[in-house]
Each structure stands twice: as structure tokens, then as C-alpha cells.
PDB file of C-alpha atoms in Angstrom:
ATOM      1  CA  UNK X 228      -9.339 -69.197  42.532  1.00 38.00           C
ATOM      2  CA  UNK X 229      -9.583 -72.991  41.654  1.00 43.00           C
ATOM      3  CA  UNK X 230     -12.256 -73.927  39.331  1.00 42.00           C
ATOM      4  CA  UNK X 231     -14.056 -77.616  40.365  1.00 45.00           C
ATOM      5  CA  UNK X 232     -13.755 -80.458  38.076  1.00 47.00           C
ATOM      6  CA  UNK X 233     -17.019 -80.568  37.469  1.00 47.00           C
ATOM      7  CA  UNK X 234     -17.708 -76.626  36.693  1.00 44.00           C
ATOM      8  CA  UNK X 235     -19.159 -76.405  32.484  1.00 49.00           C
ATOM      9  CA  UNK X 236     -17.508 -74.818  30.386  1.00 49.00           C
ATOM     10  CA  UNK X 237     -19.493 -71.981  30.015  1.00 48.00           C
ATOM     11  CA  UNK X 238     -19.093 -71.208  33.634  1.00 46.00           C
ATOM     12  CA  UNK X 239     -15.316 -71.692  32.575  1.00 45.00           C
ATOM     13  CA  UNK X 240     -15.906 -69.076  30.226  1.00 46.00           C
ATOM     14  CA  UNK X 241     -17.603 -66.545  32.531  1.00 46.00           C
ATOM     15  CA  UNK X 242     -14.798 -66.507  35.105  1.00 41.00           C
ATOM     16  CA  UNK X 243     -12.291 -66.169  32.047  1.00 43.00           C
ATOM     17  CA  UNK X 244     -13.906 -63.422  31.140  1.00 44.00           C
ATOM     18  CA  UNK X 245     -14.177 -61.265  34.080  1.00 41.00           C
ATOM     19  CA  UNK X 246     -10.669 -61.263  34.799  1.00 40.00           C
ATOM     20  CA  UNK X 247     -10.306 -64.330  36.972  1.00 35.00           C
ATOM     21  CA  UNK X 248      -7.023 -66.646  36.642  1.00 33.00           C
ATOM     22  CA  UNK X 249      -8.259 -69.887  36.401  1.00 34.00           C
ATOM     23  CA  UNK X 250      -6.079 -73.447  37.119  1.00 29.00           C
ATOM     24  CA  UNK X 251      -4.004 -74.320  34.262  1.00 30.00           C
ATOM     25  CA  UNK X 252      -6.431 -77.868  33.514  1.00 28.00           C
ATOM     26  CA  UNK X 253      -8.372 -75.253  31.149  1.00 29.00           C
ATOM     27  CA  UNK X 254      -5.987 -74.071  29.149  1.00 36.00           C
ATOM     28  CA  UNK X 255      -7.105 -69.712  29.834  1.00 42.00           C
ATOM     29  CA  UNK X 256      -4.546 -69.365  33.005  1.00 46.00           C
ATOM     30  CA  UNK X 257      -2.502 -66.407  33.204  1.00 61.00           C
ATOM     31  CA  UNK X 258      -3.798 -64.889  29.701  1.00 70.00           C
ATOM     32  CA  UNK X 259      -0.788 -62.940  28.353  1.00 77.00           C
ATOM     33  CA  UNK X 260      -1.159 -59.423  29.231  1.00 81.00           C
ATOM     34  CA  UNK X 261      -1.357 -58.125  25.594  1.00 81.00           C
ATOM     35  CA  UNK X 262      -4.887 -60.718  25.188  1.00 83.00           C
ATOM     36  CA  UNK X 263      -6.198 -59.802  28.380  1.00 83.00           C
ATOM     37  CA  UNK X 264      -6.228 -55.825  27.462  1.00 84.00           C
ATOM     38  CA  UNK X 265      -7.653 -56.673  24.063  1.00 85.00           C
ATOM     39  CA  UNK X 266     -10.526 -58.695  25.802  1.00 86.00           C
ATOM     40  CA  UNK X 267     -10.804 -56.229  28.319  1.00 84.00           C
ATOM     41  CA  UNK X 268     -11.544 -53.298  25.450  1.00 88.00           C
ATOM     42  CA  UNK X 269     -13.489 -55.329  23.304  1.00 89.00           C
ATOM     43  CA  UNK X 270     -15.797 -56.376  26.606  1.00 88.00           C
ATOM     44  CA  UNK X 271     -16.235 -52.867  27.826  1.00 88.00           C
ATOM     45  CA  UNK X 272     -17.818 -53.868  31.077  1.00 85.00           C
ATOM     46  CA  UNK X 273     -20.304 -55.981  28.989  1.00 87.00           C
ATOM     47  CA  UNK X 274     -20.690 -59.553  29.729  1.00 89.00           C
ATOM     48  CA  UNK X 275     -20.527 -62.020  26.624  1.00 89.00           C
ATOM     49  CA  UNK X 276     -23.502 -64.511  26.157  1.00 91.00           C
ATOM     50  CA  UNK X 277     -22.706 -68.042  24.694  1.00 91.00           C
ATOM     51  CA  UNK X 278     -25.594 -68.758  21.677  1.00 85.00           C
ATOM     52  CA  UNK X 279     -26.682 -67.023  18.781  1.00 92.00           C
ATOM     53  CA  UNK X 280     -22.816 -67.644  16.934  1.00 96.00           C
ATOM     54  CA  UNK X 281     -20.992 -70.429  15.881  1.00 97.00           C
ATOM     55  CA  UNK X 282     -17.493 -71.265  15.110  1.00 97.00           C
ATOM     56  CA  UNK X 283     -16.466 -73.675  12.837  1.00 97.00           C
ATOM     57  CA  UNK X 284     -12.298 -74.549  12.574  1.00 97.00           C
ATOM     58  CA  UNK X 285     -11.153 -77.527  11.822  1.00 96.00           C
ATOM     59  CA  UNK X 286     -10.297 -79.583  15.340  1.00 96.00           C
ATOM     60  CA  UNK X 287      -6.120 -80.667  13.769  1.00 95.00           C
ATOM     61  CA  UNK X 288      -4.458 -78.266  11.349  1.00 94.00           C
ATOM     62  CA  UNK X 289      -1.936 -79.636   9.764  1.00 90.00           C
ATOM     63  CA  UNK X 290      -0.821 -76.827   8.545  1.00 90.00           C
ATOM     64  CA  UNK X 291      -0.994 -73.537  10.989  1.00 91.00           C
ATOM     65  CA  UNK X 292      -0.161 -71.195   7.957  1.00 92.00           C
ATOM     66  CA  UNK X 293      -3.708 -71.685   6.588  1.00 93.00           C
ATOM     67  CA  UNK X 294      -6.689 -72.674   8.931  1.00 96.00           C
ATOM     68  CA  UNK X 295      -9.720 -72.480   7.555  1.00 97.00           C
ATOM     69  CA  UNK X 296     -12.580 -70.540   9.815  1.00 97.00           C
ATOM     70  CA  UNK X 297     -16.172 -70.001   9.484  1.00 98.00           C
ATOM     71  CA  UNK X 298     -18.031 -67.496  11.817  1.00 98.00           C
ATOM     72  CA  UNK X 299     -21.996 -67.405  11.924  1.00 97.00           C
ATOM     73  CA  UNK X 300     -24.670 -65.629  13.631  1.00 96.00           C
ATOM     74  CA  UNK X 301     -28.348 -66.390  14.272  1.00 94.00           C
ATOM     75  CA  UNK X 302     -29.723 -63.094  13.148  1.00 94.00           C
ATOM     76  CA  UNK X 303     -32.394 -61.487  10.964  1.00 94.00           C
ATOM     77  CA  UNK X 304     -29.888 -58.895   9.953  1.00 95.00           C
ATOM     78  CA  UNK X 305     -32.711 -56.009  10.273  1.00 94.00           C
ATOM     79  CA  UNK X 306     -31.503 -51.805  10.776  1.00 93.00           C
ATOM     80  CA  UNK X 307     -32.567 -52.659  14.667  1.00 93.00           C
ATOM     81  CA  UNK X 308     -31.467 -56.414  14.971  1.00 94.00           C
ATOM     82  CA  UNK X 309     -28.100 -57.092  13.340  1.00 96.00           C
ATOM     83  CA  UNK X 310     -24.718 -58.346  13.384  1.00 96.00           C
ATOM     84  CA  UNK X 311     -22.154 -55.009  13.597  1.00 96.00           C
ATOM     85  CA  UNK X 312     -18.749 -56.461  14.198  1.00 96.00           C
ATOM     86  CA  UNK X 313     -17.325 -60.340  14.537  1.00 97.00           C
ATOM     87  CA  UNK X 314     -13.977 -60.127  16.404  1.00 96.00           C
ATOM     88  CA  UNK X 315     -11.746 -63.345  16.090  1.00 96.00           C
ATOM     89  CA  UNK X 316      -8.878 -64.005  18.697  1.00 95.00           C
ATOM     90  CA  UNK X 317      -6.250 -66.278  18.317  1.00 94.00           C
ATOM     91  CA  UNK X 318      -5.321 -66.341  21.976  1.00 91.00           C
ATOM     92  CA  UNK X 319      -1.496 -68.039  21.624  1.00 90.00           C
ATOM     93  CA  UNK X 320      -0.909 -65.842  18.197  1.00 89.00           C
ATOM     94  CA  UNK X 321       1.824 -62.577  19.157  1.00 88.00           C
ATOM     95  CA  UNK X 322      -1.126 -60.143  18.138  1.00 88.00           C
ATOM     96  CA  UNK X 323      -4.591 -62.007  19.164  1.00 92.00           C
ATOM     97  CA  UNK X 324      -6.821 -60.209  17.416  1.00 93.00           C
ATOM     98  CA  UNK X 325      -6.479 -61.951  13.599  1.00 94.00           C
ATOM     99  CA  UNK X 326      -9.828 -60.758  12.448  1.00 95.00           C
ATOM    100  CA  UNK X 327     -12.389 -58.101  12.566  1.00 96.00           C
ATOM    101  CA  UNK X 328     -15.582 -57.983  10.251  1.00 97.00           C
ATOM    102  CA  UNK X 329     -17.747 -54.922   9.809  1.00 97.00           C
ATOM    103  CA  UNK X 330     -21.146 -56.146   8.872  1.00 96.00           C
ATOM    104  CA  UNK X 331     -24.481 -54.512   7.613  1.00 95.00           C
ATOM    105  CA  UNK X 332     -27.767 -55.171   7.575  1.00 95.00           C
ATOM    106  CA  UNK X 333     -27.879 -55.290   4.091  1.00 94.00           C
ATOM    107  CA  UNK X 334     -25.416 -58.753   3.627  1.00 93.00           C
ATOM    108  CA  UNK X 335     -28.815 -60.319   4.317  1.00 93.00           C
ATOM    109  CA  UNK X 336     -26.997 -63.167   6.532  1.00 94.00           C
ATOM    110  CA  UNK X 337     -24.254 -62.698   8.982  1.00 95.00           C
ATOM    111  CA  UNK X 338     -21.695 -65.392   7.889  1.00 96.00           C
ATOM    112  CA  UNK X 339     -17.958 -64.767   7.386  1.00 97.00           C
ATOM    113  CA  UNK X 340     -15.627 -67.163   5.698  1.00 96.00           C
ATOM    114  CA  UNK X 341     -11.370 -66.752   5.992  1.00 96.00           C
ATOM    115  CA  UNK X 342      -8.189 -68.405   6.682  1.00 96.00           C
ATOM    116  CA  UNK X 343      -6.076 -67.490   9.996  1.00 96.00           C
ATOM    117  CA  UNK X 344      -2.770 -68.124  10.768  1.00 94.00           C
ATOM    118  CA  UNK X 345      -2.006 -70.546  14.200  1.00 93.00           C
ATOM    119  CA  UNK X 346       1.436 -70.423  15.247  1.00 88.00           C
ATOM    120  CA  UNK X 347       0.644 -73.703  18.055  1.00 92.00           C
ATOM    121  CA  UNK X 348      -2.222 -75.339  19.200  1.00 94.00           C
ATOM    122  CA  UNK X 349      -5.002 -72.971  21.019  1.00 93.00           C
ATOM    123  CA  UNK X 350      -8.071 -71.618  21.618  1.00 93.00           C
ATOM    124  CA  UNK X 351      -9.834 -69.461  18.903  1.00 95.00           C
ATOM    125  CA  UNK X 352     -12.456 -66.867  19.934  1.00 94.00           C
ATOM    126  CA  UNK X 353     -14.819 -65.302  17.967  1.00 96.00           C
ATOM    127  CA  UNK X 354     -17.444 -62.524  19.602  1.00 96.00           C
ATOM    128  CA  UNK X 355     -20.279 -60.749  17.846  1.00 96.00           C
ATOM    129  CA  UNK X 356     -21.222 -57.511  18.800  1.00 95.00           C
ATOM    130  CA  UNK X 357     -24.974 -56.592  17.931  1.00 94.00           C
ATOM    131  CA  UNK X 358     -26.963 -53.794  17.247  1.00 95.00           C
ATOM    132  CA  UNK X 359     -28.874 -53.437  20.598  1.00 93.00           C
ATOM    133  CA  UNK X 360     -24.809 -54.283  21.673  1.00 93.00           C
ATOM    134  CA  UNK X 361     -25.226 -57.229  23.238  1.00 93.00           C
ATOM    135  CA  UNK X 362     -22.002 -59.042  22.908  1.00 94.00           C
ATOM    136  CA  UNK X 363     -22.122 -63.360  21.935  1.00 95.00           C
ATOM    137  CA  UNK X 364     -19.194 -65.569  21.991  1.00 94.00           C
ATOM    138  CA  UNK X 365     -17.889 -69.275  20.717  1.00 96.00           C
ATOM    139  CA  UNK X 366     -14.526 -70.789  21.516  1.00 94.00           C
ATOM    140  CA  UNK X 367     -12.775 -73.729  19.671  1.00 95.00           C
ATOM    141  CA  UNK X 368      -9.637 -74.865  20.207  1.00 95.00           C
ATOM    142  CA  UNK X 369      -7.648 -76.462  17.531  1.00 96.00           C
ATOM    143  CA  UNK X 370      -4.298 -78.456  17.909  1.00 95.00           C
ATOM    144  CA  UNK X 371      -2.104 -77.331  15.028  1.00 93.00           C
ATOM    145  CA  UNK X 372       0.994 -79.805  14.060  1.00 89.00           C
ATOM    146  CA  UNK X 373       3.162 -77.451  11.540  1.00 74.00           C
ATOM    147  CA  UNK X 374       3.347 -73.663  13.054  1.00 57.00           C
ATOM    148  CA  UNK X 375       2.073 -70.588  11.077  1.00 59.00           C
ATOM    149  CA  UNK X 376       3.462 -67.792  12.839  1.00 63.00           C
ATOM    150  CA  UNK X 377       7.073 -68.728  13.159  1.00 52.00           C
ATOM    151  CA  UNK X 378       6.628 -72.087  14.244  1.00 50.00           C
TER     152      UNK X 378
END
């Protein structure tokens, strides 16, 4: 299925994460089998919403060994409205999933700050998975120019 030049990208998004293959001009085509089964579980037939988290990388690393990443929610962090797990995919890494954060209600804010490894320029996911387990996403990509993971 070919995507139109003019489609957002958070329609982008929503056919990426169904399962469709979309045209190489978008950089998700043919996800490598081991990402796509890791979405796939993480998803659980659930659809993710864009909003509500933010994803802050820097847009060049110079150095893929050590990118700095900051993941944030919008959320009260209350027993029935909360941040459980933040789930961060480095989608060109050899094992995608580079982060996973348990979080409680009692942290008071849902914020995570870490360094990640980029072995060449891609796409970074992050997806928060709420109490009432709703599932959010944000996507940056960021061009790396030294590789971390054997580049």
C-alpha cells in the first residue's frame, strides 16, 4: 500500500502500526521482523494515541555510544490515572527495545531521564502505557555520525 505525499505523519504512524508496509520515503518500510514482533506484543491489539508524551533526543549525535533521552508524560500520577510503563525502541538497534521504566504513582511526575546507545541514524520510539491502559506514543528520529552499537 502506497502512502500519498501529502498523508501526516500521524496517519504515517497509524498504518505503521497496524502492520502495514509503507513506501520506503518514510523511513518504517519492511520493519525487521525482530521490531515488528516486539511492537506487535507491546500493542496487544491496542491502538497507540499520539499526545499526552513527549520525547526529547537530540536531532545529530555525534556520538551514538551516548545519546541523551528524555521521556515525559502529561499525567497526574494518581492510583487510577498514572503512568505504568514507558517502553523506548530504537528501531535500527539489533535488540529494539533499549529501555523499559516501571513507574508509580508515588514518583509524583512521570519523567525519565537516560542515555541510549544508536548504532546509525533512526527513529526512536517511546510508548506509555497507562493505568486505565491506554497506550500513547512519540517518535524522533535522530541522525547519528559515530556508531554506538558496532558502528
Amino acid at each position: 500500500m502506497e502512502v500519498p505525499e501529502t498523508s501526516s505523519r500521524r496517519a504515517v504512524l497509524a498504518l505503521t502500526f497496524t502492520g502495514t508496509v509503507l513506501v520506503p520515503r518514510y523511513g518504517f518500510a519492511n520493519l525487521p521482523e525482530n521490531v515488528q514482533s516486539a511492537l506487535d506484543k507491546l500493542r496487544a491489539g491496542r491502538t497507540a494515541q499520539e499526545g499526552r508524551l513527549t520525547l526529547r533526543l537530540p536531532a545529530i549525535a555525534e556520538n551514538g555510544n551516548t545519546v541523551p533521552l528524555n521521556v515525559s508524560a502529561e499525567s497526574p500520577m494518581t492510583a487510577t490515572d498514572h503512568v505504568k510503563v514507558i517502553h523506548v525502541f530504537a528501531i535500527g538497534n539489533p535488540t529494539p527495545e533499549v529501555a523499559v521504566f516501571h513507574l508509580t504513582p508515588a514518583l509524583g511526575r512521570a519523567a525519565v531521564d537516560t542515555r541510549i546507545r544508536l548504532g546509525q541514524t533512526q527513529d526512536v520510539l517511546a510508548f506509555a502505557e497507562m493505568a486505565d491502559g491506554s497506550l500513547h506514543m512519540a517518535r524522533a528520529e535522530v541522525k547519528v555520525t559515530i556508531g554506538g552499537c558496532g558502528g
